[in-house]
Every structure is written in C-alpha cells, then in structure tokens.
Amino acid sequence: MPEYPPLLTVRALSKSYRHKQALGGIDLELRAGEILAFLGPNGAGKTTTVNILTGLLRQDSGEISYSGVLFDPENAAHKRAIGVVPQENNLDRDLTVAENLRIHGYLFGLRGRELTRRIDETLELVDLQEQKNQAAAELSGGLKRRAVIARALLHHPAILFLDEPSAGLDPVSRRAIHSLTRRLNRAEGVSIFLTTHYIEEADILASRVILINAGAIAATGSPAELKAGIGKYAVEFSNDNGESTLYFEDRARAAEEAAALPGEIRIREVSLEDAFIRLTGKTIGEGSAASKHRRRS
Amino acid sequence: MSVCSGILGVYYREIRVFKTRLLRSVAASMVSPALFLIAFGYGLGRGQVYGGQHYLDFLFAGLLAMSTLNACYGVGTDINIARFYLRVFDEYLIAPVPRWQIVAGETLYGMTRGGINALLFFIYALAAGLHIQVTPLFLAALAMHMALFSLLGFIVALSVKKHGDQFAINTFVVTPMTFLSGIFFPISEAPAVLRWLVQVFPVSHSVAVMRSALAGQAVNPVQLAALFLFLAALAWLAIRLAGRAQG
Ligand SMILES: Nc1ncnc2c1ncn2[C@@H]1O[C@H](COP(=O)(O)OP(=O)(O)OP(=O)(O)O)[C@@H](O)[C@H]1O
Ligand SMILES: [Mg+2]
C-alpha cells in the first residue's frame, strides 16, 4: 500500500498571548479517516490550537501542513478542506437555521439550486429538517450545536474540527452528538479533530487520543494503549495521607495487595481517566491532583 | 461562478439581520433629521442667507451628510457586536474569500443603510419645497461620502479591543467631527485655526462637494481629489485590518 502523508501535520507549534504561553511547541498529526480526540483540562490550549489550525489565529512559530502542503490561511483550497465547529455557538440568533446555512454556502461559493439542495441534505444528515425555518435563538442547546455542525459540513470538508461539541449538553443531546460524530466519520468519510475535556467522550469516540496539558502534549495513543501504559486494575484506598490509587497488571495481584491494605478499598478496571491523571498529575476539570498515584506491577 | 462569494455572503448576512429590525431602524432614522430641520431650519435660520443660499437649503445638505454619515458609520457597531459578542465574524475569516471582499460586503451594507436615510431626506425635501438638484455628480459624491464612512465604521470596529471602546471613539472623534465640519455653518465663517483643522476631517470635503452639487454650483476639484484620497487610504487600511480580526 502506498504511504500517504497525514491529512494534517503539526510541528513545534507555539503561541503566547500577551502574558502567557498557551502552546509550548506541540507536534501532532491527523490521519485520514480517523477520529482524533484532543483531550485536556480547561486552559490546556485546545481552542488555541484549533484556531491556529483553522487560520483564525497566527502561531508564533511552528509548521502546519495539510496533506503535505504548508498551510496558508489565504489559500482558498486549504480552507475548503476544513469545516469548523467553534467552542461557542456563533449562529446568527435572529436568522433561521436555513438562512445561517445559506450565508455559509454563499461564502463558500455555493449558489442557487445546488445550495438549496445542500442545505436540505445537510439538515437531513443532522436530523434538523423540522427546525429549518426556526430562528436559531429558539433552538435548545443540543439543536443549536447540530445546526452549527450542519453549517460546518455544508461545503463537504474533508476534515471537521469539533471544539468541545458536547460541552454543556444533557446526556441525551450529548449522545446524539456522539452518534452524529461517528456517523459522519464512518458513513461520510470525514476525518475528525475533536477537542474535549470529557474523558469518556474521548474513550468511546476516538481511534486515537492526544493528551494535552498546559500547552504541552503529555501522551498520544489509542485509548487502549494509554490505559495499558499504566496497568489493568486499579486499587483505590484511603489512608492518613488521603485517597490513593495503585495500579496492577493482573487481578490476583491486585486482590492480594488490597487484602493487606487498611480502610475502605475498591478494585476496578483502569480507565482513561487514570491514564490522564497519571500522565498530567491533574484531575480533569479541577486543575490539580486531588490524590496521589503510584504504580505497582 | 464564485468570483464574489465573499461580497455576496457578507452582504446577504447583513441585510437579513437588518431586515429583522428594519421598521425600528427606519423609524429611528426619520426622527432626528426631522427634529434638526425643524429646530435649526425653521427656528433659527428662517430667511437667513449664506453665500446666496437660504439657510434651510444650506442646512439640508449638511443634515443629509450627517444623517448618512451616522447610518454608514453606525454599521461599525453592528460589526463590533458580530465580532465580539456573536463571533459571527469568525465565519467570514474561515471562509475561502479574500479580505477585500469582506470589506466590500460591509461597505455595501453601510451604503445601503445610508441610502435609506438619504431617500427619507429627499422625501422631507420635497415636502418642504427646498431648492435642490439631484445630479449624477451629486449622487457620485453621496456614494463616496457613504463608502468613506462605512469604511471608517469598519476600521474602528476592527481596531478596538473591546466593544465599549467603540463608544469612546464616537464621543471623542465622530461627534466633534460632525459638528465642526461645515454641517451646520459654513467653514468660511469659522476662525482660521478651525478652518485649517477641519481639513483633516473627510466630512468637511464630502459635505462641501455634496452641497455645491445640490445647489447646482461648480464643485471644487481639490476637494473632490481629497475625497478620492481619503477613500483609497481608508479602503487600504480596512483591508489590512480585516485579516487580523481575531488577535
Ligand atoms: N485571547 C486570549 N488572551 C490571553 N490569554 C488567552 C486568550 N485565549 C486563551 N488564553 C489563555 O491561553 C490558555 C489556553 O487557552 P485555550 O482557550 O486554548 O484553552 P482550552 O484548552 O480551549 O480551554 P477550555 O477547555 O477552557 O476551552 C489559557 O490559559 C487561556 O487563559
Ligand atoms: Mg477551548
């Protein structure tokens, strides 16, 4: 099989805001056909990365290439290749869903009957046909999110950037976004760059996960690989120093160790969250480690 | 067929949003010109003559310039909201369109807003029986005047760091500019210092050209050239700024 360059390659990307470094030289790639989760806590640098990769923000240094060609935000072909769902919904609130899509269509050079057909097709894809003529402001959070996704898909991008697509949604809406993401990836062949601070979301959706913390990449791998890196079983216990967790490769060893520990003890399978905490020293969403972690095999 | 996608997309967006508040907006822009005409025109200026013109005829050109200026420059506030609050501007920036088309779309929108005000003014003028002539030269001057202040609104909207800064610029720059630049009184009547100072305000030139054209008098070619220069400079600046709307 011939080797294609990755859809997106990033080398030594760095960015500082006035007083603060947001990205300290990160490397990553997005491969054709994958769902890549860019997982990190608040302030890790996820949105900064997305904004740079989509041409909204200039990096201080570092190289970005799409399919082996250096990224140029003035290059129309590059922009046609990407669709963007920003972290904050930026629909025109007083306009209808269809009008919001139509603006996007015009901006991407679509016209007339072709545009009208695409609007219908895309709304169908995200299951938003019924809300077509409703003002965006009237939609629930979950439906707004789907409208933004539809808008990003209208010009048939090869890569879709989803910046925290399910943040702030209830479990049902979140699941709808998850199945839509999967459908876009499998049935429509869209490669997806998904940022999230939900570990579970990365675990169930992504073929690969990149952990980012404080502007640096802490680890890269499939969810299974990341978990395997720390063990299979976790033993949680509490002692005078507070809560602690130990990791083990096999269940019998875990049970043996657990039996020797005082206080309340819990044995469970290792989760991606364990990997995240071990690799970043952080509890996601809270900013600092609440407990100590050690590894035993 | 996507040569002007950016212009179409931006203009369509602005017009659709404007349509949702069309009535309110048009009604609002009818009030203050009428008040000015009544207060200054009938109150102060009845019978007064400036350079062979009745004050009301003189004032009409000034008020027309001011009203269209406010409408055109006012799109800056819309752009500002779209940029900071709605973040709609990001949609333009991720689109495969050259920056000048974003500028052109917003300028056309500003000119549309100004044009509506101008139209209302001519209805007033007809009703008041003023002595004005709408010539091609006048229309060209009006179009330049409106493009100029739409561009200025755009530039201010993209240079400020916060939404609130826009209001400060209105208070300290735009309002003084409108009051000092020959809208309400002939610049020739002002002290020498002021006469020189107002030359840096583009509105001094656009109002003079529009006023001469409306009265059927010859237009000062130097002022016309100044208008062209201002227009080119502001267009250049606007296009430069359009690319870095985010940070
Ligand atoms: N415009 C800005 N000016 C100054 N600092 C900024 C700006 N935008 C982001 N930052 C800082 O840069 C860092 C990275 O921010 P970024 O928004 O990329 O994080 P994130 O991973 O997307 O976080 P979140 O999960 O909260 O969306 C943060 O510390 C943030 O405070
Ligand atoms: Mg973010």
Coordinates of C-alpha atoms in Angstrom, one line a residue, chain A residues 2-283:
Chain A
P2 CA 1.4 3.5 -0.8
E3 CA 2.1 5.8 2.0
Y4 CA 0.0 8.9 2.0
P5 CA 1.1 11.9 4.1
P6 CA -1.2 12.5 7.1
L7 CA -4.1 14.9 6.4
L8 CA -2.6 17.3 8.8
T9 CA 0.8 17.5 10.3
V10 CA 1.8 20.0 13.0
R11 CA 5.5 20.5 14.1
A12 CA 6.7 22.6 17.1
L13 CA 3.6 24.8 17.2
S14 CA 3.9 27.5 19.8
K15 CA 1.8 30.5 20.7
S16 CA 1.8 33.0 23.5
Y17 CA -0.7 35.6 24.5
R18 CA 0.5 38.8 26.0
H19 CA 1.5 37.5 29.4
K20 CA 1.1 33.8 29.0
Q21 CA 2.3 30.9 26.9
A22 CA -0.6 28.9 25.6
L23 CA 1.2 26.4 23.4
G24 CA 4.8 25.4 24.1
G25 CA 5.8 23.7 20.8
I26 CA 3.4 20.9 20.1
D27 CA 3.6 18.1 17.5
L28 CA 0.7 16.2 16.2
E29 CA -0.9 14.6 13.2
L30 CA -4.3 13.8 12.0
R31 CA -4.6 10.7 9.8
A32 CA -7.1 10.2 7.0
G33 CA -10.3 8.6 8.3
E34 CA -9.7 8.8 12.0
I35 CA -11.4 10.5 14.9
L36 CA -8.7 12.1 16.9
A37 CA -9.5 13.3 20.4
F38 CA -7.5 16.3 21.7
L39 CA -8.2 15.8 25.3
G40 CA -7.2 18.2 28.0
P41 CA -8.4 20.3 31.0
N42 CA -9.7 23.9 30.8
G43 CA -7.0 26.2 29.6
A44 CA -4.8 23.4 28.2
G45 CA -4.6 25.1 24.8
K46 CA -7.2 23.2 22.8
T47 CA -9.1 26.1 21.4
T48 CA -5.8 28.0 20.7
T49 CA -4.7 25.0 18.7
V50 CA -8.0 24.8 16.7
N51 CA -7.9 28.5 16.0
I52 CA -4.4 28.3 14.6
L53 CA -5.1 25.2 12.5
T54 CA -8.2 26.8 11.0
G55 CA -6.5 30.1 10.2
L56 CA -8.2 32.3 12.8
L57 CA -5.1 32.9 14.8
R58 CA -1.4 33.1 13.8
Q59 CA 1.1 30.9 15.6
D60 CA 4.3 32.4 16.9
S61 CA 6.3 29.6 15.4
G62 CA 5.9 26.1 14.1
E63 CA 4.8 24.5 10.9
I64 CA 1.4 23.2 9.8
S65 CA 0.8 21.2 6.6
Y66 CA -2.4 19.9 5.1
S67 CA -1.7 16.7 3.0
G68 CA 1.9 17.6 2.9
V69 CA 1.4 21.2 1.7
L70 CA 2.3 24.1 4.0
F71 CA -0.8 25.7 5.4
D72 CA -1.6 29.2 4.1
P73 CA -4.7 30.8 5.5
E74 CA -5.0 32.9 2.3
N75 CA -5.2 29.7 0.3
A76 CA -8.8 29.0 -0.6
A77 CA -8.2 25.3 -1.3
H78 CA -7.0 24.8 2.3
K79 CA -10.0 26.5 3.7
R80 CA -12.4 24.5 1.6
A81 CA -10.9 21.3 3.0
I82 CA -11.8 22.2 6.6
G83 CA -15.0 22.6 8.5
V84 CA -15.1 24.3 11.9
V85 CA -17.5 23.9 14.8
P86 CA -16.2 26.6 17.3
Q87 CA -16.5 26.1 21.0
E88 CA -19.0 28.9 21.3
N89 CA -22.0 28.7 19.0
N90 CA -21.8 31.6 16.6
L91 CA -25.0 31.3 14.8
D92 CA -26.9 34.5 13.9
R93 CA -29.6 34.2 16.5
D94 CA -32.3 36.2 14.8
L95 CA -31.9 34.3 11.5
T96 CA -33.4 30.9 10.7
V97 CA -31.3 27.8 10.6
A98 CA -31.6 27.7 6.8
E99 CA -30.5 31.3 6.5
N100 CA -27.5 30.6 8.7
L101 CA -26.5 27.8 6.4
R102 CA -27.2 29.9 3.3
I103 CA -24.7 32.6 4.4
H104 CA -22.1 29.9 4.9
G105 CA -22.9 28.5 1.4
Y106 CA -22.5 31.8 -0.3
L107 CA -19.2 32.4 1.5
F108 CA -18.0 29.0 0.2
G109 CA -19.1 29.8 -3.4
L110 CA -22.3 27.7 -3.5
R111 CA -25.3 29.2 -5.4
G112 CA -28.9 28.6 -6.5
R113 CA -30.4 25.2 -6.7
E114 CA -27.2 23.4 -5.7
L115 CA -27.1 25.4 -2.5
T116 CA -30.7 24.8 -1.7
R117 CA -30.3 21.1 -2.2
R118 CA -27.2 21.0 0.0
I119 CA -29.0 22.9 2.8
D120 CA -31.8 20.3 2.8
E121 CA -29.4 17.4 2.5
T122 CA -27.2 18.6 5.4
L123 CA -30.1 19.4 7.7
E124 CA -31.4 15.9 7.0
L125 CA -28.0 14.5 7.9
V126 CA -28.0 16.1 11.3
D127 CA -31.8 15.5 11.7
L128 CA -32.8 19.1 11.8
Q129 CA -35.2 19.3 8.9
E130 CA -38.1 20.3 11.1
Q131 CA -36.3 23.3 12.6
K132 CA -35.2 24.6 9.2
N133 CA -37.2 27.7 9.4
Q134 CA -36.9 28.3 13.1
A135 CA -34.8 31.2 14.4
A136 CA -31.5 29.9 15.8
A137 CA -32.2 31.6 19.1
E138 CA -35.3 29.4 19.6
L139 CA -33.4 26.2 19.4
S140 CA -32.3 24.2 22.5
G141 CA -28.6 23.9 23.2
G142 CA -28.3 20.5 21.6
L143 CA -30.2 21.5 18.4
K144 CA -28.1 24.7 18.2
R145 CA -25.0 22.5 18.3
R146 CA -26.3 20.4 15.5
A147 CA -27.1 23.5 13.4
V148 CA -23.5 24.6 13.8
I149 CA -22.3 21.2 12.8
A150 CA -24.6 21.3 9.7
R151 CA -23.2 24.6 8.8
A152 CA -19.6 23.4 9.0
L153 CA -20.5 20.4 6.8
L154 CA -22.3 22.3 4.1
H155 CA -19.2 22.7 1.8
H156 CA -18.3 19.0 2.3
P157 CA -15.0 19.4 4.1
A158 CA -12.6 16.5 4.4
I159 CA -11.6 17.5 7.9
L160 CA -14.0 18.6 10.6
F161 CA -12.8 20.4 13.7
L162 CA -15.2 20.0 16.6
D163 CA -14.2 22.2 19.6
E164 CA -15.9 20.7 22.6
P165 CA -19.0 19.7 20.7
S166 CA -20.9 18.3 23.6
A167 CA -19.9 20.7 26.4
G168 CA -22.8 21.9 28.4
L169 CA -25.3 19.4 26.9
D170 CA -27.6 17.0 28.7
P171 CA -26.8 13.3 28.4
V172 CA -29.4 12.7 25.7
S173 CA -28.2 15.6 23.5
R174 CA -24.6 14.5 24.2
R175 CA -25.3 11.0 22.9
A176 CA -27.0 12.4 19.8
I177 CA -23.8 14.4 19.1
H178 CA -21.7 11.3 19.7
S179 CA -23.7 9.2 17.2
L180 CA -23.7 12.0 14.7
T181 CA -19.9 12.3 15.0
R182 CA -19.5 8.6 14.5
R183 CA -21.9 8.6 11.5
L184 CA -20.0 11.5 9.9
N185 CA -16.8 9.6 10.3
R186 CA -17.9 6.2 9.1
A187 CA -20.6 6.9 6.6
E188 CA -19.5 10.3 5.2
G189 CA -15.7 9.6 5.5
V190 CA -15.0 12.9 7.3
S191 CA -11.8 12.9 9.4
I192 CA -12.4 14.5 12.7
F193 CA -10.3 16.5 15.1
L194 CA -12.3 16.6 18.3
T195 CA -11.3 18.6 21.4
T196 CA -12.9 17.6 24.6
H197 CA -12.4 17.7 28.3
Y198 CA -14.7 14.7 28.8
I199 CA -12.5 11.6 29.2
E200 CA -15.4 9.3 28.5
E201 CA -16.1 11.1 25.2
A202 CA -12.5 10.5 24.0
D203 CA -12.7 6.9 25.2
I204 CA -15.8 6.0 23.3
L205 CA -15.4 8.0 20.1
A206 CA -11.7 8.3 19.3
S207 CA -9.4 6.0 17.5
R208 CA -6.5 8.0 18.9
V209 CA -6.2 10.3 21.8
I210 CA -3.7 13.1 22.3
L211 CA -3.5 14.3 25.9
I212 CA -2.7 18.0 26.2
N213 CA -1.9 19.7 29.4
A214 CA -0.6 23.3 30.0
G215 CA 0.3 23.7 26.3
A216 CA 2.3 20.5 26.0
I217 CA 1.5 17.1 24.8
A218 CA 1.5 14.6 27.6
A219 CA 0.8 11.4 25.7
T220 CA -0.5 10.0 22.4
G221 CA -2.1 6.7 21.7
S222 CA -5.3 4.8 21.3
P223 CA -7.5 4.7 24.4
A224 CA -6.5 1.1 25.0
E225 CA -2.8 1.9 24.6
L226 CA -3.0 4.7 27.0
K227 CA -4.7 2.6 29.6
A228 CA -2.4 -0.3 29.1
G229 CA 0.5 2.0 29.8
I230 CA -0.4 2.1 33.5
G231 CA -1.8 -1.3 34.2
K232 CA -5.1 -3.2 34.0
Y233 CA -6.6 -2.9 37.5
A234 CA -6.7 -0.1 40.0
V235 CA -6.9 -0.4 43.7
E236 CA -8.3 2.7 45.5
F237 CA -7.8 3.0 49.2
S238 CA -7.6 5.7 51.8
N239 CA -5.1 6.2 54.5
D240 CA -3.8 9.1 56.6
N241 CA -2.5 10.8 53.6
G242 CA -5.9 10.8 51.9
E243 CA -7.0 8.9 48.8
S244 CA -4.5 6.9 46.8
T245 CA -4.6 4.5 43.9
L246 CA -2.3 1.6 43.0
Y247 CA -2.2 0.0 39.6
F248 CA -1.7 -3.7 38.8
E249 CA -1.3 -5.8 35.7
D250 CA -3.3 -8.8 37.0
R251 CA -6.3 -9.1 39.1
A252 CA -4.9 -11.7 41.5
R253 CA -2.0 -9.4 42.5
A254 CA -4.4 -6.6 42.9
A255 CA -6.6 -8.5 45.2
E256 CA -3.6 -9.8 47.2
E257 CA -2.3 -6.2 47.7
A258 CA -5.8 -4.9 48.5
A259 CA -6.2 -7.5 51.3
A260 CA -3.2 -6.1 53.0
L261 CA -4.4 -2.6 53.0
P262 CA -6.4 -0.9 55.8
G263 CA -9.6 1.0 55.5
E264 CA -12.0 1.2 52.6
I265 CA -10.8 -0.4 49.4
R266 CA -12.2 -0.6 45.9
I267 CA -10.8 -2.7 43.0
R268 CA -11.8 -1.7 39.4
E269 CA -10.6 -1.7 35.9
V270 CA -8.2 1.1 34.8
S271 CA -10.0 3.9 32.9
L272 CA -8.7 6.6 30.6
E273 CA -9.1 8.9 33.5
D274 CA -6.4 7.1 35.4
A275 CA -4.1 7.5 32.5
F276 CA -4.9 11.1 32.3
I277 CA -4.3 11.7 35.9
R278 CA -1.0 9.7 35.9
L279 CA 0.3 11.5 32.9
T280 CA -0.6 15.0 33.8
G281 CA -0.8 14.9 37.5
K282 CA -4.2 16.6 37.2
T283 CA -7.7 15.7 37.8

